[in-house]
Tab-separated table of C-alpha atoms and ligand atoms in Angstrom:
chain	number	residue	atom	x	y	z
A	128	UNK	CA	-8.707	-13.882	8.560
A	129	UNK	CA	-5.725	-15.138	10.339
A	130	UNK	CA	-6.740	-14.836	14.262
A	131	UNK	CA	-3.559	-16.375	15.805
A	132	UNK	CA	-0.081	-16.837	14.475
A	133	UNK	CA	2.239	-19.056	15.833
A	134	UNK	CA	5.465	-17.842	16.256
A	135	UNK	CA	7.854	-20.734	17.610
A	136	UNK	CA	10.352	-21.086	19.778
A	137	UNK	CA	13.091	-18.895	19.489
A	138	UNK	CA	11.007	-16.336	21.458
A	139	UNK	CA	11.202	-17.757	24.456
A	140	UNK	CA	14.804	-16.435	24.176
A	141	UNK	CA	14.103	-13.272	23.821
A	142	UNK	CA	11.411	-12.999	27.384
A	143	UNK	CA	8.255	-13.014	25.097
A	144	UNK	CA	5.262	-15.006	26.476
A	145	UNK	CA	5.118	-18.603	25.533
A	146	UNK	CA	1.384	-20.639	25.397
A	147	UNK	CA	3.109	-24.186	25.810
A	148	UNK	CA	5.261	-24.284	23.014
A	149	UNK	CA	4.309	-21.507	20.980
A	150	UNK	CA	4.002	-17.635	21.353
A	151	UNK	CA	0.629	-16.509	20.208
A	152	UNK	CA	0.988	-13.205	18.124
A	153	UNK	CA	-3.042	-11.388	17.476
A	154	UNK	CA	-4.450	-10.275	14.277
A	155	UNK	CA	-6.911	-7.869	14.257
A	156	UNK	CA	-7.744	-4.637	11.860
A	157	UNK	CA	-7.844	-1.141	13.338
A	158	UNK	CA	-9.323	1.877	11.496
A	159	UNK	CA	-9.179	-0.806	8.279
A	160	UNK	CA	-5.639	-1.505	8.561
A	161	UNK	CA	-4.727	-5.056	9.529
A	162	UNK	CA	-2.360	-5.461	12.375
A	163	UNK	CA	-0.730	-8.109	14.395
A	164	UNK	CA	0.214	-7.491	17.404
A	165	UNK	CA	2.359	-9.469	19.875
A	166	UNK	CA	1.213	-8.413	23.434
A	167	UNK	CA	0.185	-10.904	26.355
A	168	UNK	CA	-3.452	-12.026	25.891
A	169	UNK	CA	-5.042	-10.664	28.827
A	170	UNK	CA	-3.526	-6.702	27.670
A	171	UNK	CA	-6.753	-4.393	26.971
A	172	UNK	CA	-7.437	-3.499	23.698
A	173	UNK	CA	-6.683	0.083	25.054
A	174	UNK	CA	-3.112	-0.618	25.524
A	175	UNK	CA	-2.745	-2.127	22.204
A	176	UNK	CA	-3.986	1.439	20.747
A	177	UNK	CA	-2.008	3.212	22.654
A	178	UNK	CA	0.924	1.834	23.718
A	179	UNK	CA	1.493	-0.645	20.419
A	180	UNK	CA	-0.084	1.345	17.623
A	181	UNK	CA	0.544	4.844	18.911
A	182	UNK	CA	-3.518	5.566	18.904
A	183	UNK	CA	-3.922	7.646	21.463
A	184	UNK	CA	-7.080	9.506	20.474
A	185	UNK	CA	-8.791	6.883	22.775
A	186	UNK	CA	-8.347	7.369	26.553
A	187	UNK	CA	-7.544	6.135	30.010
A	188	UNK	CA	-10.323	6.879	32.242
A	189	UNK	CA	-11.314	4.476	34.880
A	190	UNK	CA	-9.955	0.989	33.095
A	191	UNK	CA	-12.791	-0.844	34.665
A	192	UNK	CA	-15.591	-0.503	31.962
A	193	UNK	CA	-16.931	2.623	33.564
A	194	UNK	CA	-16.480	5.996	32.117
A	195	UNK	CA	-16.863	5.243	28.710
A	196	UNK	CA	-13.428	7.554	27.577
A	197	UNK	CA	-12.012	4.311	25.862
A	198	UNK	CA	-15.217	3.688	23.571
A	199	UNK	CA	-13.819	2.800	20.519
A	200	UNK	CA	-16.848	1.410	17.747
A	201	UNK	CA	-17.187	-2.265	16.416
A	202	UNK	CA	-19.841	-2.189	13.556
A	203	UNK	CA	-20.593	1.101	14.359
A	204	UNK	CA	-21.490	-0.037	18.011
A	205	UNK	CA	-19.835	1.707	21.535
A	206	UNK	CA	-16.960	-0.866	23.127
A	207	UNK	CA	-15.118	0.101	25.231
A	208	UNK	CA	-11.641	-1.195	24.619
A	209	UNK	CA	-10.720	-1.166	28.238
A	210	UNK	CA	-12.948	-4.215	29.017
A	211	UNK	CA	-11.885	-6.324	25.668
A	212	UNK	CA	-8.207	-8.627	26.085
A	213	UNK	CA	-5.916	-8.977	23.372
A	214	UNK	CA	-7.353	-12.799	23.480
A	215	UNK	CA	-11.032	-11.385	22.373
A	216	UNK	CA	-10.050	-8.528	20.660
A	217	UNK	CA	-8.467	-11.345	18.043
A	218	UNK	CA	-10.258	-11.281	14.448
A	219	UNK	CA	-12.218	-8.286	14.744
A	220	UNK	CA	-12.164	-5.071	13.297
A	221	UNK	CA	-12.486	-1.565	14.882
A	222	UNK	CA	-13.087	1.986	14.607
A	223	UNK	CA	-11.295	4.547	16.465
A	224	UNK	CA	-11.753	8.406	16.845
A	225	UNK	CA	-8.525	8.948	14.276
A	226	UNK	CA	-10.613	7.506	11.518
A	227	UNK	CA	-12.935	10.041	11.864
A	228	UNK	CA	-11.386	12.628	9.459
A	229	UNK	CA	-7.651	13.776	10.063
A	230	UNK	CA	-9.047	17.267	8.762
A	231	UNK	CA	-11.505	17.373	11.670
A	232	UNK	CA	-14.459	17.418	8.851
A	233	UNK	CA	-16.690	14.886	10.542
A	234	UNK	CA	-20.128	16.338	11.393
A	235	UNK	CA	-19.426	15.182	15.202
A	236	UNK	CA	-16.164	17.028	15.210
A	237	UNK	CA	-16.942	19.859	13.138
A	238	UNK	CA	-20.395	20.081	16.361
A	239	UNK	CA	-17.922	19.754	19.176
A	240	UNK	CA	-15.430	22.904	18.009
A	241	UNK	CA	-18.154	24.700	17.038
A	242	UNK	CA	-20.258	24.392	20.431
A	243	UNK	CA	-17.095	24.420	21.672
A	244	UNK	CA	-17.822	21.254	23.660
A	245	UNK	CA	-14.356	20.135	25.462
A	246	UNK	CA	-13.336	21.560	28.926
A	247	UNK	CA	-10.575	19.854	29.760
A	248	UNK	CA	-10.922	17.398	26.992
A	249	UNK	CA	-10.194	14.174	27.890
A	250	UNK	CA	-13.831	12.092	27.868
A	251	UNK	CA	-14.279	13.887	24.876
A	252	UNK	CA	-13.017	11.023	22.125
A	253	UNK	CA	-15.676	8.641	24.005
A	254	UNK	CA	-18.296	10.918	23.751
A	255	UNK	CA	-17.754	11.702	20.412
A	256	UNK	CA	-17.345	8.348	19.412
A	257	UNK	CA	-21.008	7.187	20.825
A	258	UNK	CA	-22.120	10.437	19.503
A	259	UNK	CA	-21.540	8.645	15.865
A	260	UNK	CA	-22.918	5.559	16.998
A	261	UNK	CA	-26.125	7.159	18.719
A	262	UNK	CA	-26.597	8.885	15.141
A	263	UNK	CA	-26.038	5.612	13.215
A	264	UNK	CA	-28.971	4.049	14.786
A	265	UNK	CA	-31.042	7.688	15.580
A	266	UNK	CA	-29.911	10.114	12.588
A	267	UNK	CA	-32.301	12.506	14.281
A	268	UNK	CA	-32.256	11.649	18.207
A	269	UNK	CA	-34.247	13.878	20.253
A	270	UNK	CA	-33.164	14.998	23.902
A	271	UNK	CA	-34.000	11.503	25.702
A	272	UNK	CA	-32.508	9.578	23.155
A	273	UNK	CA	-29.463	11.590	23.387
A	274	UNK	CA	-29.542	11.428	27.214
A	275	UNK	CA	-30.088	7.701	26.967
A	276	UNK	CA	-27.235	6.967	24.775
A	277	UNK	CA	-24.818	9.339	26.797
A	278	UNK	CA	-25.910	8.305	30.061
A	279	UNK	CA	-23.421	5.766	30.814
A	280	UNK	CA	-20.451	7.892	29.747
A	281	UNK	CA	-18.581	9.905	32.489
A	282	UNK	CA	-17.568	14.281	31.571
A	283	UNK	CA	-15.837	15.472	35.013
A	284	UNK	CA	-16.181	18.556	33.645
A	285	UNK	CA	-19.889	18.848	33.126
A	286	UNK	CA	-20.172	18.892	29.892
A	287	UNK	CA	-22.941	17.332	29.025
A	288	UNK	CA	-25.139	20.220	27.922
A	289	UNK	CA	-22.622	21.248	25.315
A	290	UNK	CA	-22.798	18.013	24.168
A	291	UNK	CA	-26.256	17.512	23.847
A	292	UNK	CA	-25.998	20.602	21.879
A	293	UNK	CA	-23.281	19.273	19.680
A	294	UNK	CA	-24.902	16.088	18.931
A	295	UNK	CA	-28.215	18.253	17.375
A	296	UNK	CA	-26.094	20.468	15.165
A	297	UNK	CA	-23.827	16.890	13.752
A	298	UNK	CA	-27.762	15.631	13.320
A	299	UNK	CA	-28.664	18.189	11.326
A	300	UNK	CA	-25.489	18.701	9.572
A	301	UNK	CA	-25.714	15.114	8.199
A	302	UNK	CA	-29.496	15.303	6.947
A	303	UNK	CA	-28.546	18.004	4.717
A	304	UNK	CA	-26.157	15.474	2.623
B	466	FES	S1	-11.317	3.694	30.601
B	466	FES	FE1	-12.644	2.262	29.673
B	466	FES	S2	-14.579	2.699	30.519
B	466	FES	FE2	-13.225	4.005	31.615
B	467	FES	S1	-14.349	17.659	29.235
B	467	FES	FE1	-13.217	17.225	31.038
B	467	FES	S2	-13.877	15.221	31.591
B	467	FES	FE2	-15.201	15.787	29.980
């Protein structure tokens, strides 16, 4: 996999960021699509799902590695896109909550409407997306693992009950397939 392209110098013409003599453009594949995206190496992943690709299922909480709204999933693992720069992000692949099921048929989102989860809303996509990785690693998780693996992740709203809720019904949804 291609993890940096040079581009040349006729982009220094045009106001783009030049490394020495070349402009670095990043390759990386989101939701199994391959991109490449020509951002400054330090932006967050977040920004390059947002703002480049026009993801914006993931969110803006704190931007300091915090909340947990920008988890995103890299081999089925939590990251949390905030905290990874264009530079790292280069080469690897990652999940986001729009690959989930466009139909709103996964087990976790199917759980969250039907415990009717969200208040306001907007942790929600984190949540739900280390809901999938808690149950990739614990297809049945009982209360303290689900505590454990939500723990870090901020709900302003108080959610968490709901989603402990939510995360027992996905469970048990996916052991019957
Ligand atoms: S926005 Fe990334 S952890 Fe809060
Ligand atoms: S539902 Fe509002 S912050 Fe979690």
């Amino acid at each position: 996999m291609v993890l940096l392209l040079a581009r040349g110098l006729a982009a220094n013409f045009c106001g783009k960021k030049i490394y020495g003599l070349l402009e670095l453009v990043i390759a990386l594949v989101i939701n199994g699509t391959n991109h490449q995206v020509d951002v400054d190496d330090d932006t967050p992943l977040l920004w390059i799902l947002r703002d480049t690709l026009g993801l914006t299922g993931t969110k803006f909480g704190c931007g300091v590695g915090v909340c947990g709204s920008c988890t995103i999933l890299e081999n089925g693992d939590g990251v949390r896109a905030c905290q990874i720069p264009a530079s790292a992000a280069a080469g690897r692949s990652f999940t986001t909550i729009e690959a989930l099921s466009a139909e709103g048929n996964h087990p976790c989102q199917k759980a969250w409407l039907a415990e009717d989860v969200a208040q306001c809303g907007f942790c929600q996509p984190g949540m739900i997306m280390t809901a999938c990785a808690l149950l990739k690693k614990h297809p049945q998780p009982n209360d303290a693992e689900i505590d454990s693996a939500m723990s870090d992740l901020v709900c302003r709203c108080g959610t968490y009950p709901r989603i402990r809720k939510a995360i027992h019904r996905a469970a048990a949804e996916m052991a019957k397939k």
